[in-house]
Tab-separated table of C-alpha atoms (C1' of nucleotides) in Angstrom:
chain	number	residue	atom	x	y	z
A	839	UNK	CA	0.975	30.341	-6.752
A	840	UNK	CA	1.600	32.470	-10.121
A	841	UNK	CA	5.381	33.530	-8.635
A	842	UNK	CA	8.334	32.529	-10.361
A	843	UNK	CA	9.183	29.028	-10.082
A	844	UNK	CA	12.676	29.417	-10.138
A	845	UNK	CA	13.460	30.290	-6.727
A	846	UNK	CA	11.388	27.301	-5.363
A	847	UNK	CA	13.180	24.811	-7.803
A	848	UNK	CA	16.590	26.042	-6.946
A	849	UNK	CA	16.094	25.962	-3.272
A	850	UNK	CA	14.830	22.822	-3.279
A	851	UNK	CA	17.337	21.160	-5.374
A	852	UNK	CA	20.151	22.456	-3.314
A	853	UNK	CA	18.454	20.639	-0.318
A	854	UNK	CA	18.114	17.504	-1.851
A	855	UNK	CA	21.703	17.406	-3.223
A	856	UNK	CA	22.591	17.545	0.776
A	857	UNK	CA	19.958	15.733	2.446
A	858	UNK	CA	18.786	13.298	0.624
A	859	UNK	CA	18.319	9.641	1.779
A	860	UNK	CA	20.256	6.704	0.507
A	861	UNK	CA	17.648	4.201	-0.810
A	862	UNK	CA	18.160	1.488	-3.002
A	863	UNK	CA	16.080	2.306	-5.422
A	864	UNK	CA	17.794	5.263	-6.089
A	865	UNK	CA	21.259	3.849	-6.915
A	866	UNK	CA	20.244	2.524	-10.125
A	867	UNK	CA	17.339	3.675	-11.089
A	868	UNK	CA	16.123	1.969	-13.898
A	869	UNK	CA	12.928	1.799	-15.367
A	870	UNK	CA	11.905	-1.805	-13.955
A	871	UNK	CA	13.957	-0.790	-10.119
A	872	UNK	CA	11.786	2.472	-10.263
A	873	UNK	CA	8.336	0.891	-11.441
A	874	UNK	CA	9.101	-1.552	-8.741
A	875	UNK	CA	9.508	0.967	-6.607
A	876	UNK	CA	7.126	3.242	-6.737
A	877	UNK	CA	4.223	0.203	-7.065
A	878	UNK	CA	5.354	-1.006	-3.132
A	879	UNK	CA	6.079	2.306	-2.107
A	880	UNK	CA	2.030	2.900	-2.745
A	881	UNK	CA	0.402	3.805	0.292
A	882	UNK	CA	3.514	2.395	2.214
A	883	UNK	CA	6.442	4.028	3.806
A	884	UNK	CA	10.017	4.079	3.030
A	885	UNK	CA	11.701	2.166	5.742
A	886	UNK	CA	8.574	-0.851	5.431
A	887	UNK	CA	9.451	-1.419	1.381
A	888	UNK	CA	13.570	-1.402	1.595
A	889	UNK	CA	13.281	-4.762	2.897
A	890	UNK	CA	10.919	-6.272	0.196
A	891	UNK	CA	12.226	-4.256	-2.507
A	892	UNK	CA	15.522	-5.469	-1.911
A	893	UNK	CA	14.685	-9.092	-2.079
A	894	UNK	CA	12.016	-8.726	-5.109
A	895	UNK	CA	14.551	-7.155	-7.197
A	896	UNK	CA	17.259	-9.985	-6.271
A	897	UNK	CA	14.743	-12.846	-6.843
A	898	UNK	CA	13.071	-11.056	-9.928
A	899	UNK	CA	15.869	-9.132	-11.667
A	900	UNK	CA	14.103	-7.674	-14.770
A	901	UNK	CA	11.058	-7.224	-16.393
A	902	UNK	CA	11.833	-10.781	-18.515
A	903	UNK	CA	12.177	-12.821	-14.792
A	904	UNK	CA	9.298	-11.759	-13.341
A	905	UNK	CA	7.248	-12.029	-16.893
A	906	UNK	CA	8.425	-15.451	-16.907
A	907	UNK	CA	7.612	-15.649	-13.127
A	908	UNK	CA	4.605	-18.351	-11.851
A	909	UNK	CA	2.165	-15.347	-9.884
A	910	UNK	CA	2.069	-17.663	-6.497
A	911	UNK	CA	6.132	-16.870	-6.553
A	912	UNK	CA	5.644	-13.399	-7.056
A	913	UNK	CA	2.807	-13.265	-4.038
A	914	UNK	CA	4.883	-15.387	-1.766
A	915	UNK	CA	8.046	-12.789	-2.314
A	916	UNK	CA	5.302	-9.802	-1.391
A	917	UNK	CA	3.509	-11.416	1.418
A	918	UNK	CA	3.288	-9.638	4.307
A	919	UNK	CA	3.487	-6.074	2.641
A	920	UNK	CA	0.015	-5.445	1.594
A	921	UNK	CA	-2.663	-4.595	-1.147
A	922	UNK	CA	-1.428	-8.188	-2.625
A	923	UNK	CA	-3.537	-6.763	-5.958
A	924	UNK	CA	-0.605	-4.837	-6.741
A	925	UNK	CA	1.408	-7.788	-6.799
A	926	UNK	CA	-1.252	-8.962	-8.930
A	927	UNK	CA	-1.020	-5.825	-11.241
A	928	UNK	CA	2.784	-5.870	-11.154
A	929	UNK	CA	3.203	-9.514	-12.632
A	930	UNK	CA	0.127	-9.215	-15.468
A	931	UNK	CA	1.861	-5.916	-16.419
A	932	UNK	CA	5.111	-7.520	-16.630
A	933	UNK	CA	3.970	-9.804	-19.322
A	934	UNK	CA	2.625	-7.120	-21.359
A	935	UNK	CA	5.700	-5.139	-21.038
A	936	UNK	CA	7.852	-8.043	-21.799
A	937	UNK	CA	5.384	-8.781	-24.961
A	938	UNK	CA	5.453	-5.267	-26.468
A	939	UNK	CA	9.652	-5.839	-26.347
A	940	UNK	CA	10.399	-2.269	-24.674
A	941	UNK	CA	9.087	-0.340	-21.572
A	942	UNK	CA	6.594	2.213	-21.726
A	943	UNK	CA	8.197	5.865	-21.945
A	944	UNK	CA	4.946	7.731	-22.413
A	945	UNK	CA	2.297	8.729	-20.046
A	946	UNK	CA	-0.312	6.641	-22.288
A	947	UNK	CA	1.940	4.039	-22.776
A	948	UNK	CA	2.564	3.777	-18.627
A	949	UNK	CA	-1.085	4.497	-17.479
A	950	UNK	CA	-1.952	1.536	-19.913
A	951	UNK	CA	-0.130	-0.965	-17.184
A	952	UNK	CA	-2.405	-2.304	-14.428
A	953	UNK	CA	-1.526	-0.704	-11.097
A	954	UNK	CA	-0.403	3.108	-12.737
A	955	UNK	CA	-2.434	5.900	-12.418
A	956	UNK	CA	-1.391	9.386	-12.800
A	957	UNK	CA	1.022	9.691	-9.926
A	958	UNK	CA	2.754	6.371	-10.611
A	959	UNK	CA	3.202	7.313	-14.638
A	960	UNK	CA	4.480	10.650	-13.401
A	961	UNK	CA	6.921	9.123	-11.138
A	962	UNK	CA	8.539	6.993	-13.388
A	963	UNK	CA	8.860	9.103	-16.210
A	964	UNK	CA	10.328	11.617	-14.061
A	965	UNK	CA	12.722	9.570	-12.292
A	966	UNK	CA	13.624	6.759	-14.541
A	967	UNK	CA	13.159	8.603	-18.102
A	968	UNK	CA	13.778	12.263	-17.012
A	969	UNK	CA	10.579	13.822	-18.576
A	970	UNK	CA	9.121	16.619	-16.785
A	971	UNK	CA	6.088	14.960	-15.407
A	972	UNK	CA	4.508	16.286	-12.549
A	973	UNK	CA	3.921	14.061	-9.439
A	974	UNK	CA	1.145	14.385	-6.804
A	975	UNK	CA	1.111	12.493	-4.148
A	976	UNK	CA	0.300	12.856	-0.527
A	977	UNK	CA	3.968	14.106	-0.065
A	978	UNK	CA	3.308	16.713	-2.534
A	979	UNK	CA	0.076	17.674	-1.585
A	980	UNK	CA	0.794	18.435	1.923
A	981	UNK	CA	3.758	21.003	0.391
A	982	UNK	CA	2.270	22.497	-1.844
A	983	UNK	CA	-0.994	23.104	0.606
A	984	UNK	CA	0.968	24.451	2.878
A	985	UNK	CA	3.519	26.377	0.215
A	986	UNK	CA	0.137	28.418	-1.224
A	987	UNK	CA	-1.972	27.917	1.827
A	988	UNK	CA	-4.866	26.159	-0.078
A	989	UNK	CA	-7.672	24.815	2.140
A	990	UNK	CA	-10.656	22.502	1.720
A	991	UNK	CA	-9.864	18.317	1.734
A	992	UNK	CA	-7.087	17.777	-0.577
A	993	UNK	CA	-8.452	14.516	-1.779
A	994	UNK	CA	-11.476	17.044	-3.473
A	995	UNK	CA	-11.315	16.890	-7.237
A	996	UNK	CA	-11.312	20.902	-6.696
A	997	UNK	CA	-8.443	21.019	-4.789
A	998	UNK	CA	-6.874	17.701	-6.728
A	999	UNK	CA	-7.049	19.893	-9.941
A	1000	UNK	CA	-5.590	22.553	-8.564
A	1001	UNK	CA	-2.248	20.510	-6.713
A	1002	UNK	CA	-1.494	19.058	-10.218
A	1003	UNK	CA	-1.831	22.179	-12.170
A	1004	UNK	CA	0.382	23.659	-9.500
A	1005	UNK	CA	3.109	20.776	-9.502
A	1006	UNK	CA	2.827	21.108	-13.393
A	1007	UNK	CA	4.088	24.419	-13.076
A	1008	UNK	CA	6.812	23.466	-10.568
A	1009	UNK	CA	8.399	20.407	-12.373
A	1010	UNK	CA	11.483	22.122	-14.303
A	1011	UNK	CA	12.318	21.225	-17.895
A	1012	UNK	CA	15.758	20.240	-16.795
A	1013	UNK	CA	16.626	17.739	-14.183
A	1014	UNK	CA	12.825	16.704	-13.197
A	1015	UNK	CA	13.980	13.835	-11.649
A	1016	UNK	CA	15.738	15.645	-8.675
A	1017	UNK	CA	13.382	18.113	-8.142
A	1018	UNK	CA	9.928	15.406	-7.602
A	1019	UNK	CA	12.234	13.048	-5.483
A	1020	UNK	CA	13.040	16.557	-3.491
A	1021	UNK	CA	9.406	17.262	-3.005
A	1022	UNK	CA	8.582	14.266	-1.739
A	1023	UNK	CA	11.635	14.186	0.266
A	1024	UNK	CA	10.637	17.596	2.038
A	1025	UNK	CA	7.367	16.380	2.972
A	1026	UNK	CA	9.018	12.846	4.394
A	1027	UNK	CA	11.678	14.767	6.116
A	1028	UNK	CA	10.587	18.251	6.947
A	1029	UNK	CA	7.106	19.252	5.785
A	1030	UNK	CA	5.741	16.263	8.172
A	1031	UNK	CA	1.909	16.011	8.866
A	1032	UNK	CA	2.734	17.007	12.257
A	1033	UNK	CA	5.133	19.117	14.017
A	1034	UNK	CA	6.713	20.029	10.618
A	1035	UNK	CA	10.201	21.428	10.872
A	1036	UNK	CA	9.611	24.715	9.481
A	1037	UNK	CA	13.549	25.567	10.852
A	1038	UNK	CA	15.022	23.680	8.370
A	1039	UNK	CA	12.886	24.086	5.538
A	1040	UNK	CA	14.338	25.343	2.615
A	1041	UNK	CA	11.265	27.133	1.564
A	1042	UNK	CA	10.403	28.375	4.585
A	1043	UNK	CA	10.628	31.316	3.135
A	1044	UNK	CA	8.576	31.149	0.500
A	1045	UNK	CA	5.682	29.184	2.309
A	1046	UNK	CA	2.313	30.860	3.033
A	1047	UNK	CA	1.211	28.557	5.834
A	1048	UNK	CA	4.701	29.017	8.105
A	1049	UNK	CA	4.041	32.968	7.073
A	1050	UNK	CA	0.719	32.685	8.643
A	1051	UNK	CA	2.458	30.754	11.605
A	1052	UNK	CA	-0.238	27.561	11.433
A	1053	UNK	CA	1.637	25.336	9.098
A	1054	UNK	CA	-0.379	22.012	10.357
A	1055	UNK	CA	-3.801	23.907	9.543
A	1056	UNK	CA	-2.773	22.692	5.828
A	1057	UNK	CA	-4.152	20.212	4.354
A	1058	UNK	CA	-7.385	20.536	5.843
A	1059	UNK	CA	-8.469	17.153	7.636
A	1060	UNK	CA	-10.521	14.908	5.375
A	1061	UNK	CA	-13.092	12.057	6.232
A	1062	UNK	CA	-12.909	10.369	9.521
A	1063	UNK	CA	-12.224	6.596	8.559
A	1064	UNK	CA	-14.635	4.817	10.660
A	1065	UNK	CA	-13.158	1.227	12.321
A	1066	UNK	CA	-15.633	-1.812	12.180
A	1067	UNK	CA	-15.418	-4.687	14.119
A	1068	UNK	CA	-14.942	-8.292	12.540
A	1069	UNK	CA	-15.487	-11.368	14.307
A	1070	UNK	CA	-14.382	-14.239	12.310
A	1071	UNK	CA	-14.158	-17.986	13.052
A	1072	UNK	CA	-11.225	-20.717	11.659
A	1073	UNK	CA	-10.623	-23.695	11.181
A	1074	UNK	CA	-7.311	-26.184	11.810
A	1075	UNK	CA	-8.385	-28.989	10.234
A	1076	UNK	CA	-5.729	-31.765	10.640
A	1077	UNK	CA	-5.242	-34.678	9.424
A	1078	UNK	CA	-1.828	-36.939	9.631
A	1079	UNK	CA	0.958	-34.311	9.986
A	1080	UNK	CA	-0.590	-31.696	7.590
A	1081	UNK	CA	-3.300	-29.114	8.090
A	1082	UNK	CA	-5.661	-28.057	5.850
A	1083	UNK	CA	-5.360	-24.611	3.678
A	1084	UNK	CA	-7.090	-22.551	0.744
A	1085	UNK	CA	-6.630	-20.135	-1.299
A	1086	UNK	CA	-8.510	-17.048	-1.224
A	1087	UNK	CA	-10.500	-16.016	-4.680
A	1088	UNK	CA	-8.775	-12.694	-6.390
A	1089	UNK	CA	-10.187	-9.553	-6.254
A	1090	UNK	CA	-11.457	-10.115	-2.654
A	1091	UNK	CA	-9.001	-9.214	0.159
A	1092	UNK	CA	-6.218	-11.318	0.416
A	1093	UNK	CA	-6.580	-12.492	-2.586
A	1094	UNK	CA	-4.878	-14.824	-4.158
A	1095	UNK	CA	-2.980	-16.338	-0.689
A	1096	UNK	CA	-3.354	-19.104	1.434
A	1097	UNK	CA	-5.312	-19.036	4.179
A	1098	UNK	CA	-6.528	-21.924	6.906
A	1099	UNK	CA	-10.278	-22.254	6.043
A	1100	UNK	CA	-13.054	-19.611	8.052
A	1101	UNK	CA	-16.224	-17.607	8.194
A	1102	UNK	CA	-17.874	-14.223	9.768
A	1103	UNK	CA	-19.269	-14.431	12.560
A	1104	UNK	CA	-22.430	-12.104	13.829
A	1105	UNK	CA	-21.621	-10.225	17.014
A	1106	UNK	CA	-23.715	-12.707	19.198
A	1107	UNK	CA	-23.360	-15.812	16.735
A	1108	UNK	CA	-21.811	-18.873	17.814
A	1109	UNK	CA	-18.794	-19.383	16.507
A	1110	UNK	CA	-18.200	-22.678	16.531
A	1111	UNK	CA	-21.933	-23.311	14.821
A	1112	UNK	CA	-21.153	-20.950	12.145
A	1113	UNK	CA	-17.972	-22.758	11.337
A	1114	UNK	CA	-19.311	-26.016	11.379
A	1115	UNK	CA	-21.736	-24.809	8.500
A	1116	UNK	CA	-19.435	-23.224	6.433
A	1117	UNK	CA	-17.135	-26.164	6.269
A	1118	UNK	CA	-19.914	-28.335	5.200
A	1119	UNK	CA	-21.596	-26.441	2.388
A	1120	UNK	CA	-18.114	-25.006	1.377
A	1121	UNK	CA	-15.870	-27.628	1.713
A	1122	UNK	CA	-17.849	-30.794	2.310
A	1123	UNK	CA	-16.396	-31.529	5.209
A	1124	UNK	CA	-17.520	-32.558	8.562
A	1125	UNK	CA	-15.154	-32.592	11.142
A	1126	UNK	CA	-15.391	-33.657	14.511
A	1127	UNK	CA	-13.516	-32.810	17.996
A	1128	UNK	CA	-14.132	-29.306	17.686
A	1129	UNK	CA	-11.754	-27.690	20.228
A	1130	UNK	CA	-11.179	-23.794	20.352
A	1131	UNK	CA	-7.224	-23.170	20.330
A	1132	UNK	CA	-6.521	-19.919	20.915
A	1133	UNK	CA	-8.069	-15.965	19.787
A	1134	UNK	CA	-6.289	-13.769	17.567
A	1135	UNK	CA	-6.731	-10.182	17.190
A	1136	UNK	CA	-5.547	-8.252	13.697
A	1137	UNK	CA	-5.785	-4.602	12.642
A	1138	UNK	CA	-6.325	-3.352	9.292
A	1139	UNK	CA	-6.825	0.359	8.751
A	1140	UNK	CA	-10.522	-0.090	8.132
A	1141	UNK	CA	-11.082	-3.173	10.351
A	1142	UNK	CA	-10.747	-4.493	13.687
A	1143	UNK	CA	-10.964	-8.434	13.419
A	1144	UNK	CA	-11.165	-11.071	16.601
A	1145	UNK	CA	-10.331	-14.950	15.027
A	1146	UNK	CA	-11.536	-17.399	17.117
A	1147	UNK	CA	-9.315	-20.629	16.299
A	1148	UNK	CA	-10.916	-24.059	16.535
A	1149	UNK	CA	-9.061	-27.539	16.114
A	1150	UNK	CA	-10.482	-30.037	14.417
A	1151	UNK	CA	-9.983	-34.215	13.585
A	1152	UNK	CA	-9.367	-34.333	9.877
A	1153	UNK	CA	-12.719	-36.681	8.161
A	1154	UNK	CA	-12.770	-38.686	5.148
A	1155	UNK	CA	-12.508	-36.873	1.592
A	1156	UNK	CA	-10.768	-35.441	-0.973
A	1157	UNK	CA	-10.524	-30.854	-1.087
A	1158	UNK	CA	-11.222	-29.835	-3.765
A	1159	UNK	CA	-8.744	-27.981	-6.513
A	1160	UNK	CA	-8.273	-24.706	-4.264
A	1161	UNK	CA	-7.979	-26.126	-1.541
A	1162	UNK	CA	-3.863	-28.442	-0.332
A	1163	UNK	CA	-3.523	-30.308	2.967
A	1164	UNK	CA	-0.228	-28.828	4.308
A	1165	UNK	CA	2.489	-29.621	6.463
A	1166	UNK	CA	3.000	-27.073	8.987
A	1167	UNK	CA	7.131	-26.487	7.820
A	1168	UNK	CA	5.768	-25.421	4.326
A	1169	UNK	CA	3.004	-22.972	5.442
A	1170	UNK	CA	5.193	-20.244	5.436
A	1171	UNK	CA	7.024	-21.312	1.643
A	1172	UNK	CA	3.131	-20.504	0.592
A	1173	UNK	CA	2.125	-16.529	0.525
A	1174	UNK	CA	-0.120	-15.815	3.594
A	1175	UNK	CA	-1.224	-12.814	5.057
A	1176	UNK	CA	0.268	-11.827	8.512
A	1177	UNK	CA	-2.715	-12.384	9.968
A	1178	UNK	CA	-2.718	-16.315	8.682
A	1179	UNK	CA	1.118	-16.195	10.002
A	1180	UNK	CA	-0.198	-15.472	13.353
A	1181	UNK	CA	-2.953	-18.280	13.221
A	1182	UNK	CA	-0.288	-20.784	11.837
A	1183	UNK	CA	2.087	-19.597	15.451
A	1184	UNK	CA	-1.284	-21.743	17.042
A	1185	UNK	CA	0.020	-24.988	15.665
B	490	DA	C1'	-18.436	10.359	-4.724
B	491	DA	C1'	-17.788	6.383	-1.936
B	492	DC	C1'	-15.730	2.351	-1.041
B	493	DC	C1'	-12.297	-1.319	-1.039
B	494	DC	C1'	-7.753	-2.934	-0.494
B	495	DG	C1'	-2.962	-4.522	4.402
B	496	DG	C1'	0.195	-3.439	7.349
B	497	DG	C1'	2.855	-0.581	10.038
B	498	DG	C1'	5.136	3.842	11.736
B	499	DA	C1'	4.610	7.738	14.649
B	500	DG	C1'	2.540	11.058	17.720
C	811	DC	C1'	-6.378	5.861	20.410
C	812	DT	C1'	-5.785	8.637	15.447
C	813	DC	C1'	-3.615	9.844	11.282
C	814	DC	C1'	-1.182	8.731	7.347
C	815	DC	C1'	2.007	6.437	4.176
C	816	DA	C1'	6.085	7.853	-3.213
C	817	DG	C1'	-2.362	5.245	-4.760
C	818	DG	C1'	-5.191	2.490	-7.942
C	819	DG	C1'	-9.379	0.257	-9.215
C	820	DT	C1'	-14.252	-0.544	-8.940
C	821	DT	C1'	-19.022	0.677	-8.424
DNA sequence: AACCCGGGGAG
DNA sequence: CTCCCAGGGTT
């Protein structure tokens, strides 16, 4: 793509002035709404953040709130949305913002801030600040694949070079803001994965895949992601009115939330042996009247887990620091993952 | 370069 | 089922 620009920008602006969305982000956007923003709207779609952004923003209202924030607050507000390290990220970069007195209007200054990388510095520069940054993300890359027809897997370094030098070139001096929100808009609206509605694409006539009449052969298809099976095993250990719960080390998955106490399991292991181990040289407990409860099944995009539940008579002894014994009315005040929420629907 | 990290929407 | 979503971080 070494055409003029101009025609592209224009187009595209005048479609966004008329089409796009109302979102709450966009109604004020400033620099904490957008960085907010753009950190749940990672690898998550529109319509599944409104919710949670709407409630973060009223329970954590600037940078200085959530700064000041405990992190278990900030996770319970998130749980249930995902990738809980970018809750993680958001509240540790908080504090340095908060600590430095001003936020970050530079591309350095942004990509310093755990949880931004490239696109996310771009985006809020762009939107909040109203710098030309470029934006790429997978919005942008499916438009401008099909736009210049460029094959091979997007998510290439090649072809990853070559979208941001080409969305360099396309992010106009003035109103930068409007223009990336419009990209990304086409591609949510128009320029879809599949089925794309080349009828009322406002570039339709400037786009080489629709002029080769096979818009969805761009982007190429990447990598297969390959599902494995987990079979896990848990534990309801009662005792009184209150059931046992711990929290999950950071950096692993789930990290950072409650969870009721479990293991792996092999594929022909025995559940209920495995579980009984694992709560001894874990937890140092031995519980008796092991009872299975119920099975629950939860998809992640790279796993497809079977929980076997077991009930269990609370013993003598003390958990240790990481570790609360909770009555079922508060589970849900702690942050737990949905799939925790639907072991916790067994009690 | 490959892998990990959640949950859900849509075809 | 599969693909993908306003990606980033680690190894």
């Amino acid at each position: 793509m070494e055409s003029d620009p101009r025609p592209i920008r224009r187009r595209l602006l005048r479609w966004f002035a008329q089409h796009q969305r109302t979102l709450p982000w966009r109604s004020d956007p400033t620099p904490y709404r957008v960085w907010v923003s753009e950190i749940m709207l990672q690898q998550t779609q529109v319509a599944t953040v409104i919710p949670y952004f709407e409630r973060f923003v009223r329970r954590f209202s600037d940078v200085a709130a959530l700064a000041a924030a405990d992190l278990q607050d900030v996770l319970a507000v998130w749980a249930g949305l995902g990738y809980y390290s970018r809750a993680r990220n958001l509240h540790r970069a908080a504090g340095l913002i908060a600590s430095a007195g001003r936020f970050p209007d530079t591309l350095e200054g942004l990509l310093a801030l755990p949880g931004v990388g490239r696109y996310t510095a771009g985006a809020i520069l762009s939107i909040a600040f109203d710098k030309p940054a470029p934006i790429l993300d997978g919005n942008v890359a499916r438009v401008l694949c099909r736009l210049s027809a460029i094959g091979g897997d997007p998510k290439s370094p090649a072809v990853r070079r070559r979208l941001w030098s080409l969305a360099e070139t396309l992010v106009p001096p003035r109103r930068p803001s409007q223009f990336n929100q419009a990209m990304m808009e086409l591609g949510a609206l128009v320029c879809t994965p599949r089925s794309p509605l080349c009828g009322r694409c406002p570039l339709a006539a400037l786009c080489e895949a629709k002029r080769q009449d096979r818009p969805e052969a761009y982007p190429a298809a990447g990598r297969k992601t390959r599902v494995l099976t987990e079979r896990w095993a848990v534990a309801l250990v009662r005792r009184g009115g209150c059931v046992l719960m711990t929290r999950r080390a950071e950096g692993a998955r789930w990290g950072g939330l409650w969870e009721f106490p479990g293991t792996t399991v092999a594929a022909t292991g025995n559940a209920e042996a495995d579980l009984r181990r694992f709560l001894k040289d874990e937890l140092s407990l031995s519980p008796s009247q092991f009872a299975q409860v119920g099975r629950v099944r939860h998809q992640l995009t790279h796993r497809n887990m079977t929980v076997e539940v077991f009930a269990a008579a609370a013993p003598k002894g003390r958990p240790s620091t990481a570790s609360a014994w909770v009555a079922p009315a508060n589970i849900e005040a702690r942050p737990i993952s949905k799939l925790t929420r639907k072991i916790a629907a067994l009690l």
